[in-house]
Each structure stands twice: as C-alpha cells, then as structure tokens.
Tab-separated table of C-alpha atoms and ligand atoms in Angstrom:
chain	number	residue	atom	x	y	z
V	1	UNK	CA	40.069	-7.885	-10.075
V	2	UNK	CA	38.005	-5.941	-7.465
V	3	UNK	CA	34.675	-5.987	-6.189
V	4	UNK	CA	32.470	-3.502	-5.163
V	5	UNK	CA	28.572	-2.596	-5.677
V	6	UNK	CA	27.834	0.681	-8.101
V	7	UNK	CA	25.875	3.029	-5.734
V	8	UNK	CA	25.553	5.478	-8.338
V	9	UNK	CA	25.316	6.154	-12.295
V	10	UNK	CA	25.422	9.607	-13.990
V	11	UNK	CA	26.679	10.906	-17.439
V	12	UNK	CA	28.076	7.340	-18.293
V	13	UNK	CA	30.495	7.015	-15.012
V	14	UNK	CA	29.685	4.230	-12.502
V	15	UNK	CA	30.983	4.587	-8.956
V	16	UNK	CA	31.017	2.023	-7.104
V	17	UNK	CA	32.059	0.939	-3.536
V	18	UNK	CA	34.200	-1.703	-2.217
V	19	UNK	CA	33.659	-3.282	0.872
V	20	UNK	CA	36.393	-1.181	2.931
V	21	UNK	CA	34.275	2.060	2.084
V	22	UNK	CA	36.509	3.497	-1.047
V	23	UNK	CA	34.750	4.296	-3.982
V	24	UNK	CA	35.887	4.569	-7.558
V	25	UNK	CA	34.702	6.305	-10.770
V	26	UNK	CA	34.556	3.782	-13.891
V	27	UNK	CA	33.136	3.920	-17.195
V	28	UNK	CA	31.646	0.586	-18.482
V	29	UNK	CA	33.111	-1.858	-21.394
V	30	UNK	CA	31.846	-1.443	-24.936
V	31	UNK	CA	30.488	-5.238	-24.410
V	32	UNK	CA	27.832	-4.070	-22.444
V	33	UNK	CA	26.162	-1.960	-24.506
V	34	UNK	CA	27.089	-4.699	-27.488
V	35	UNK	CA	24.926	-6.969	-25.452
V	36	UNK	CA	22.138	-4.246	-24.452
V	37	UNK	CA	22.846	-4.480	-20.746
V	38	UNK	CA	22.713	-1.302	-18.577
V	39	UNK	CA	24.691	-1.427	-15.135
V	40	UNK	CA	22.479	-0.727	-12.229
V	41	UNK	CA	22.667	1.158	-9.127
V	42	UNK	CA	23.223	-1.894	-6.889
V	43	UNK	CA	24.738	-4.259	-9.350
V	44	UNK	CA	27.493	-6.060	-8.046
V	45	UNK	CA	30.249	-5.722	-9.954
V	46	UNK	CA	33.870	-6.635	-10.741
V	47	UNK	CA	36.025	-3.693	-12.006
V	48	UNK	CA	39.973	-3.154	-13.046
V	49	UNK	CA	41.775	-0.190	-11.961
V	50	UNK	CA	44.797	1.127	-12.787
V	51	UNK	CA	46.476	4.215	-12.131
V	52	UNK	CA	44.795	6.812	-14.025
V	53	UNK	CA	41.452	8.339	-12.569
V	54	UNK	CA	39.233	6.020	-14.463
V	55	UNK	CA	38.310	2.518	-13.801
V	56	UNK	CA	36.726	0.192	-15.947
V	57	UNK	CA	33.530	-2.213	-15.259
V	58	UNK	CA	34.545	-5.239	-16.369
V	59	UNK	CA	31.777	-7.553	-14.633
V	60	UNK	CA	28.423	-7.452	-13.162
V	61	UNK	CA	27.246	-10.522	-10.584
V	62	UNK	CA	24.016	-12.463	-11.346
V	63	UNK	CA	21.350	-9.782	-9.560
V	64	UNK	CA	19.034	-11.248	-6.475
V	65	UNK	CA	16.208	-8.948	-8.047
V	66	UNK	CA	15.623	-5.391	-9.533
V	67	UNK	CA	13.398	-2.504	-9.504
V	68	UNK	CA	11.459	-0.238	-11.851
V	69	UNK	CA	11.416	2.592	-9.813
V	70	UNK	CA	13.679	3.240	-8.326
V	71	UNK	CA	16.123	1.799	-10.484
V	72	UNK	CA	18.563	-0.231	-8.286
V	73	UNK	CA	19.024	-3.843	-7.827
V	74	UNK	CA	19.620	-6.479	-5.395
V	75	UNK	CA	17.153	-5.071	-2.722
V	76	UNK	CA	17.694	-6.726	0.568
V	77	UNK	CA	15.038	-4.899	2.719
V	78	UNK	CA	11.844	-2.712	1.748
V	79	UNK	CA	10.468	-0.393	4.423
V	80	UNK	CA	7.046	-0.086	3.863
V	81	UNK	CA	5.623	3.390	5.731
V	82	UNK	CA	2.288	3.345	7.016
V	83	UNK	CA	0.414	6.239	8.325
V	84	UNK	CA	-2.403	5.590	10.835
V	85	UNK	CA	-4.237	8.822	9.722
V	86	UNK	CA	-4.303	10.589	6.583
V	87	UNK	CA	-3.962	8.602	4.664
V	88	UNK	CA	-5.494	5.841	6.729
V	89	UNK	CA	-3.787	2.700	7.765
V	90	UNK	CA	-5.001	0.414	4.822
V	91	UNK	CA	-4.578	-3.162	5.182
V	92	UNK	CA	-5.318	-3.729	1.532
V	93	UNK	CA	-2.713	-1.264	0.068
V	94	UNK	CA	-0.175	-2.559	2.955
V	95	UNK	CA	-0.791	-6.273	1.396
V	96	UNK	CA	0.138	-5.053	-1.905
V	97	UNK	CA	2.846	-3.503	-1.142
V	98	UNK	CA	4.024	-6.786	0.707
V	99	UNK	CA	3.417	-9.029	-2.275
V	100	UNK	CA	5.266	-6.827	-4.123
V	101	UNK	CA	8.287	-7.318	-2.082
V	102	UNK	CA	7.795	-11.168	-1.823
V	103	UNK	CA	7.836	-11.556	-4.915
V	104	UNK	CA	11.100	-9.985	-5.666
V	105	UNK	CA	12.858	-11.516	-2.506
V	106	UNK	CA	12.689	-8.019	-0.808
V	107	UNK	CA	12.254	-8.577	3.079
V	108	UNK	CA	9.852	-6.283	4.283
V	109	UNK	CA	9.786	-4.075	6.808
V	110	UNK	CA	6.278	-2.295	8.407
V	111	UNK	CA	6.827	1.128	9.865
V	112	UNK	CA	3.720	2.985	11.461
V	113	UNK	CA	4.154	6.994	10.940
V	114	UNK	CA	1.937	9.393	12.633
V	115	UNK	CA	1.616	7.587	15.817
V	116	UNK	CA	2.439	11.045	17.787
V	117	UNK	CA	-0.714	12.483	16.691
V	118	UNK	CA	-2.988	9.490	16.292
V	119	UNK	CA	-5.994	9.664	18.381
V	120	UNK	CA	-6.388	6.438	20.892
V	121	UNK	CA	-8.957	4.546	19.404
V	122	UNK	CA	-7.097	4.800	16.016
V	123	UNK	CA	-3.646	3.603	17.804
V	124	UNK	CA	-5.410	0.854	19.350
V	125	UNK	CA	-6.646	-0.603	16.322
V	126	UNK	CA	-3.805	-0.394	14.197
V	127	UNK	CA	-1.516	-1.917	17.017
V	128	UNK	CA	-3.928	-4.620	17.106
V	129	UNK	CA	-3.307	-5.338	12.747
V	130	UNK	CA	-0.203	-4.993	13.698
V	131	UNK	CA	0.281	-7.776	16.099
V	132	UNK	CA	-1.455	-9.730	13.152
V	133	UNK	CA	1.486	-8.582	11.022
V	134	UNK	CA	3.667	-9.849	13.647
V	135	UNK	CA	2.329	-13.230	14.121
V	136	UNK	CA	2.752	-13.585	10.394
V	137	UNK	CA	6.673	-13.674	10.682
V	138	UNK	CA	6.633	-9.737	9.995
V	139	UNK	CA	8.990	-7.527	11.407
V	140	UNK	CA	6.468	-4.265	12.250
V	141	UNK	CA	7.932	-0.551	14.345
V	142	UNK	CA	4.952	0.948	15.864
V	143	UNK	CA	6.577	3.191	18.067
V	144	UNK	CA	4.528	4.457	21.354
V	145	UNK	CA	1.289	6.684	21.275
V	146	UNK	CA	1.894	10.410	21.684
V	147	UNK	CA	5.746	10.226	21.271
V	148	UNK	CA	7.643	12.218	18.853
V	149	UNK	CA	10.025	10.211	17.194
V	150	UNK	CA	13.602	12.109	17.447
V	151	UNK	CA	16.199	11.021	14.446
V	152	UNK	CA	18.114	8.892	17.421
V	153	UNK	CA	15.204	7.402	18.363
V	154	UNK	CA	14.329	6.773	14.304
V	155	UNK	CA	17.658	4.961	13.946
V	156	UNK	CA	17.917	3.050	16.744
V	157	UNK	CA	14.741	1.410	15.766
V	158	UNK	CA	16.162	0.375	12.608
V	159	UNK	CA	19.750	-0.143	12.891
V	160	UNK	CA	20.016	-3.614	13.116
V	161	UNK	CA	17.549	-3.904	10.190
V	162	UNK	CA	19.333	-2.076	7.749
V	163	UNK	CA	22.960	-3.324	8.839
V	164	UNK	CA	24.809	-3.910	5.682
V	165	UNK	CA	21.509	-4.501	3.360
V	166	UNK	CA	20.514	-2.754	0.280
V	167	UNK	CA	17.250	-0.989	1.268
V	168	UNK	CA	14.257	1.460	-0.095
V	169	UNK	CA	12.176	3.031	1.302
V	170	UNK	CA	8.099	2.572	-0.014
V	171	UNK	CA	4.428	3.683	0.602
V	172	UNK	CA	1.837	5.926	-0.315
V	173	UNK	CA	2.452	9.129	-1.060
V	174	UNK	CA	1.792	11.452	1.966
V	175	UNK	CA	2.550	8.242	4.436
V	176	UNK	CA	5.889	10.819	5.818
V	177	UNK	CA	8.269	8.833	3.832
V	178	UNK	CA	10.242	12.117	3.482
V	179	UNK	CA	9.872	12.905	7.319
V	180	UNK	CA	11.470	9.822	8.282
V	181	UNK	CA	13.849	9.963	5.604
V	182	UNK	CA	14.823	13.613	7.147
V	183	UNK	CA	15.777	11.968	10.037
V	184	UNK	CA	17.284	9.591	9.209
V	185	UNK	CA	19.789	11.418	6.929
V	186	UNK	CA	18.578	15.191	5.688
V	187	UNK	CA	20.945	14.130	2.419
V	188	UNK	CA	18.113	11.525	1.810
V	189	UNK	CA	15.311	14.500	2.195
V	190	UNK	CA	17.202	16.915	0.107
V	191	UNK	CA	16.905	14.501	-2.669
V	192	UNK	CA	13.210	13.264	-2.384
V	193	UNK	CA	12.206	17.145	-2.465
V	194	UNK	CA	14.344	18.136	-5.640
V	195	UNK	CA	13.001	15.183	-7.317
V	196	UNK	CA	8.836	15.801	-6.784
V	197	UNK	CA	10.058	19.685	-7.230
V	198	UNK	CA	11.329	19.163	-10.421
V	199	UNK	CA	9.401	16.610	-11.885
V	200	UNK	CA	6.626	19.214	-12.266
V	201	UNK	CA	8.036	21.503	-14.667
V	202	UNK	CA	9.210	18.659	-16.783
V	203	UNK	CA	13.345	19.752	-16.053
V	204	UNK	CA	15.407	16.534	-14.611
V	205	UNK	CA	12.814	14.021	-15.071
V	206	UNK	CA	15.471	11.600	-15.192
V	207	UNK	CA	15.175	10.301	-11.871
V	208	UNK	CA	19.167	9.405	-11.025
V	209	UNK	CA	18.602	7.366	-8.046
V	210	UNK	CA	21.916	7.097	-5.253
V	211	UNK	CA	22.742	4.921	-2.845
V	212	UNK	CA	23.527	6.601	0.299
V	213	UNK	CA	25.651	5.026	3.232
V	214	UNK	CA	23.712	5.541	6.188
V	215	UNK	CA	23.778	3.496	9.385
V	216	UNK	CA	26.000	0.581	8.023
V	217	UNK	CA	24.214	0.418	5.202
V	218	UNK	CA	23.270	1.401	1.379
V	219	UNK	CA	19.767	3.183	1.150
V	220	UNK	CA	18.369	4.533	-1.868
V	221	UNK	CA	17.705	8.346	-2.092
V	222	UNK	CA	14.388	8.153	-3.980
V	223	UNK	CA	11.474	6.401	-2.190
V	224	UNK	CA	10.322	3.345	-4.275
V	225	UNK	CA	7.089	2.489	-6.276
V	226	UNK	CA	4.123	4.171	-5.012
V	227	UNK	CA	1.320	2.056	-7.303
V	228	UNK	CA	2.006	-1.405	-7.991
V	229	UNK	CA	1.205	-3.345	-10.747
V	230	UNK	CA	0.702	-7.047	-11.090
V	231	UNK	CA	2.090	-7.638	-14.444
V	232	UNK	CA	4.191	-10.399	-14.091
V	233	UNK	CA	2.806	-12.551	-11.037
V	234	UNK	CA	0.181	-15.539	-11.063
V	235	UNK	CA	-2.622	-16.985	-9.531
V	236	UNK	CA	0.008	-19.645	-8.028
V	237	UNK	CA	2.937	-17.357	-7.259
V	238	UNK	CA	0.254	-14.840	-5.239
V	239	UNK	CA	-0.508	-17.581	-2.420
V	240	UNK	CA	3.321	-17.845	-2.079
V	241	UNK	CA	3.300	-14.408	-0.894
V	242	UNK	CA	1.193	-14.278	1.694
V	243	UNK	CA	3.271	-16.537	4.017
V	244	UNK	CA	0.552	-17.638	6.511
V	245	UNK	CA	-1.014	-18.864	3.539
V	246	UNK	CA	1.755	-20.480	2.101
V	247	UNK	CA	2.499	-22.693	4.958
V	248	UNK	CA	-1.199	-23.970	5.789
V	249	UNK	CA	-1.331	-24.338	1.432
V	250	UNK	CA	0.847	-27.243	2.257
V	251	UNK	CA	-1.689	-28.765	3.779
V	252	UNK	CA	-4.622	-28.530	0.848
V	253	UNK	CA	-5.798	-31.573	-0.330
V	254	UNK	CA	-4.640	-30.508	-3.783
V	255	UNK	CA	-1.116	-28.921	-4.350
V	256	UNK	CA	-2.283	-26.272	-6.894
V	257	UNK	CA	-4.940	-25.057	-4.575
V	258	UNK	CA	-5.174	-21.684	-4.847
V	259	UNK	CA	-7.609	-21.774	-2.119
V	260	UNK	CA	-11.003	-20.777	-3.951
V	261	UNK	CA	-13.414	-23.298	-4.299
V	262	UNK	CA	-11.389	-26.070	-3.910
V	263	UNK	CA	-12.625	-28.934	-1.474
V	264	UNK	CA	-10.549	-29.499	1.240
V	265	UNK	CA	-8.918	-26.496	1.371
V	266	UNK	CA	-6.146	-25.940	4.710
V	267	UNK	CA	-6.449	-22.101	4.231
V	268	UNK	CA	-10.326	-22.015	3.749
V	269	UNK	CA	-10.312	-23.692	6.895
V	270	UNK	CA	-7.912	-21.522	8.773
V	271	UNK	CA	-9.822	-18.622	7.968
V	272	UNK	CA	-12.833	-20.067	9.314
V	273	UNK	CA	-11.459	-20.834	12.564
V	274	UNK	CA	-9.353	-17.512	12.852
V	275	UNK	CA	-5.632	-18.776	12.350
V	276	UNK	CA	-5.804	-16.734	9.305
V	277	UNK	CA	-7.179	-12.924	9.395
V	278	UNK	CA	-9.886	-12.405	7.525
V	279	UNK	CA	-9.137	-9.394	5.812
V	280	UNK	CA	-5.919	-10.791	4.553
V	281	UNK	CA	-7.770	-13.734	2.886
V	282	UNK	CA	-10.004	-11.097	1.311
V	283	UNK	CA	-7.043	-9.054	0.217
V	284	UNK	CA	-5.558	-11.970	-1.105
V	285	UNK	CA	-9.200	-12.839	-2.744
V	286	UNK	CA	-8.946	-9.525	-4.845
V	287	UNK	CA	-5.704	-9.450	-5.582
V	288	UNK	CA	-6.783	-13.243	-6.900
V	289	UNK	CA	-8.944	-11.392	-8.942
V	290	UNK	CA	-7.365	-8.781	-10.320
V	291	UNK	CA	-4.832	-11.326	-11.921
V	292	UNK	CA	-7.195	-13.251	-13.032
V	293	UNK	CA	-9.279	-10.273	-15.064
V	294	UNK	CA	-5.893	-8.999	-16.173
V	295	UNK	CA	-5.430	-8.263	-20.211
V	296	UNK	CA	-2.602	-10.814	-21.578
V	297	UNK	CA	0.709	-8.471	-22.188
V	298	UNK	CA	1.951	-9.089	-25.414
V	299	UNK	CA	5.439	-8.511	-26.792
V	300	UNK	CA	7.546	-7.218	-23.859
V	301	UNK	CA	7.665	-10.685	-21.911
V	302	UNK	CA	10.934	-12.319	-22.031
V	303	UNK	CA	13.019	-9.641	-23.131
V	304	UNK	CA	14.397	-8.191	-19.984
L	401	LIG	ZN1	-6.203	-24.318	-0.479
C-alpha cells in the first residue's frame, strides 16, 4: 500500500502526496462515507493504485489534531502574525491565539509585521514583550527596525521552521498575513485574495483550502481562524497552555490549582516577584473567566 498526506480535496477527488514529491488523484472508499468520516486536507493516508488514472483511499492515520478553519489536519506549526501598528501589538489577542495552538499540539510561531514602518518607541516596546515571549520557550521573528523585509529575507527567517511541517498561517485580520504570504509564495496570495473577494457576493463560499509545497514544506493557502472560541477547553487544561505557568503549577501546594485563590500558590508567587509577566497572568485571569461564565453546549459534544 502507499502512503502519502492529501494536500487537497475538490469535487470528491483527493490528491495526495507521497514523500518523494509525486502526487496522485484518488476518490475515497464507500466505507467512509458508511461510517460518516470526511478525508481531510492533511490526513495521512494509505491509498492503492493501479494503473488506471484513479487511485483509491483506502486508509487514513490516527490525526495529531484538526482545524475548523481552515480545514486541514495534523498542524505541526502555527505562525501567528503580529503587527506592531494598526492593528496594535496586543498581548491579549496574541495569548489567545497561543492557547489556541497549545491546545491542539500546534507549535507556535510569533512573527512581528510592520516593523519597517514602526516608529521607535513602538519597536522598542514590542521587542521588549517579545523577549518575554522568548524567555517563555517561544520561538518569536522580529526582524530589524526600518528594514523592508525582501521575500529572501522572509524565507530565510523561516526555513528551518517550516522544514517538512504542516503549517498555517494565523492572526488578525489586517496583521499583513497576505503580505507575507506574497512573499513567501504569490500562489499563496492569489488564493487568500480570491477567497475574501468572493466570499462577499456569496459565489464560492466553500472555502477549498490547499496545501502548497513551499520551502520544504506543506503550507495551507487560506490563513487560519481569525476569532477563537473556547468551546471545548477548561479551567485545568488553560494553565497547561501557558507554559511558564505550567511548569511553576508543579510547584502549587495543591495539584488542581488553577492559581486563583488558592493558598500557596507557585504561580501567584512568581508573578509577584516578576518570573512571570504580569500581563500574561492577567490574560490568563480572563481567559479563566471567560470559561468559567461560558453557557454549557449541549448536543454537539462527543460526536466529532
Ligand atoms: Zn497555583
């Protein structure tokens, strides 16, 4: 049997790509839809071939994780893209989108945009969250102050990143995901702009997401989840994801701390003496809350 990962689905063919680069069209067994499962861009699958022109999915791997929007599975790396200016560098929407990446197994990846036009004092402080970011465990690109970023320049900051991963691309919109996309690969661009084009006069809305091979690696055409919800994580799981918090957790006197108003609390106490930031406790505080206040889902739990 081969193996190979499906990098893209449209009008019921799967194509999918083996690891020496060849990719094949297939159409999926009848079993799948008998068991309600939908291949995914990203899945990685097993498939038969023979010598006609169509292949046949036979197989599809236990997935790592899997996302709403895009649609695509087993994620290896999420580039977040943060502006400095407009919008502002927010370390409260940046935290969000890291938990949200956490908690699928997603590795992130911070990259600052706009840093050719920033003005000093706006640089300076954002390199200094950054090196907070960084201390973390973080892996963060701020390139240099003033600089134009040319597509070489774009890559080489990434390129070992993105090395054989599965990766998307994330952040708020207006951030200049679609800038660095551009340069990165104009076929990634092209596709972003059809899309938001489209979507508008209610033609395509089907969003058929791609994985292109760029750079050694797989990276999906359409930029990933702009507003995240917390629907499925909890109180406990949240400290998990913030991984400065994590490791000092170990050391609260209780092991369910979720660092509150708990005595004794490690991460309390960090924060107090400045080992942890404290605007990523308070982020971590209202994302706490918002949890906490959030209406119970009924029916859909349990049946993906
Ligand atoms: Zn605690």
């Amino acid at each position: 049997m081969n193996k190979g990962q499906i990098i893209k689905a449209l009008s019921g063919f799967y194509y999918i790509k083996t690891a020496e680069g060849t990719i094949y069209q297939t159409r999926a067994r009848g079993i799948f839809r008998k068991k309600k499962i939908t291949p995914l861009v990203g899945d990685y699958v097993e498939f038969s071939y023979g010598t006609e022109k169509e292949g046949s999915l036979e197989n599809i791997f236990p997935r790592k994780n899997e996302l709403d929007r895009p649609a695509v599975s087993n994620v290896d790396l999420g580039i977040v893209v943060m502006s400095i200016n407009s919008p502002d560098f927010s370390s409260s929407l940046l935290d969000r989108f890291l938990v949200s990446l956490e908690y699928r197994d997603i590795v992130p990846l911070i990259y600052v945009t706009k840093t050719d036009i920033a003005t000093e004092a706006d640089y300076i402080q954002t390199k200094v969250m950054c090196e907070d970011y960084r201390k973390i465990g973080y892996t963060v690109i701020l390139p240099e102050h003033k600089k134009e970023m040319e597509a070489n320049d774009v890559k080489a900051s990434l390129q070992s990143y993105v090395e054989d991963k599965t990766v998307v691309f994330i952040g708020q919109s207006g951030a200049g995901k679609s800038t660095l996309l551009n340069k990165i690969d104009p076929e990634l661009n092209i596709k972003t702009a059809i899309t938001s084009k489209s979507l508008g006069r209610g033609k395509h809305t089907t969003r058929h997401v791609e994985l292109i091979s760029v750079m050694g690696s797989l990276i999906a055409d359409t930029p990933g989840f702009s507003a995240i919800q917390f629907d499925e994580i909890t109180e406990q799981e949240l400290s998990e994801c913030f991984p400065e918090m994590w490791e000092e957790g170990k050391k609260c006197r209780f092991s369910s701390c979720i660092h509150l108003n708990e005595p004794n609390c490690a991460v309390k106490e960090a924060v107090k003496n400045g080992e942890i930031t404290e605007y990523r406790y308070k982020n971590y505080l209202s994302l706490l809350e918002e949890i906490k206040n959030r209406k119970p889902r009924y029916g859909k739990k349990g049946e993906k």
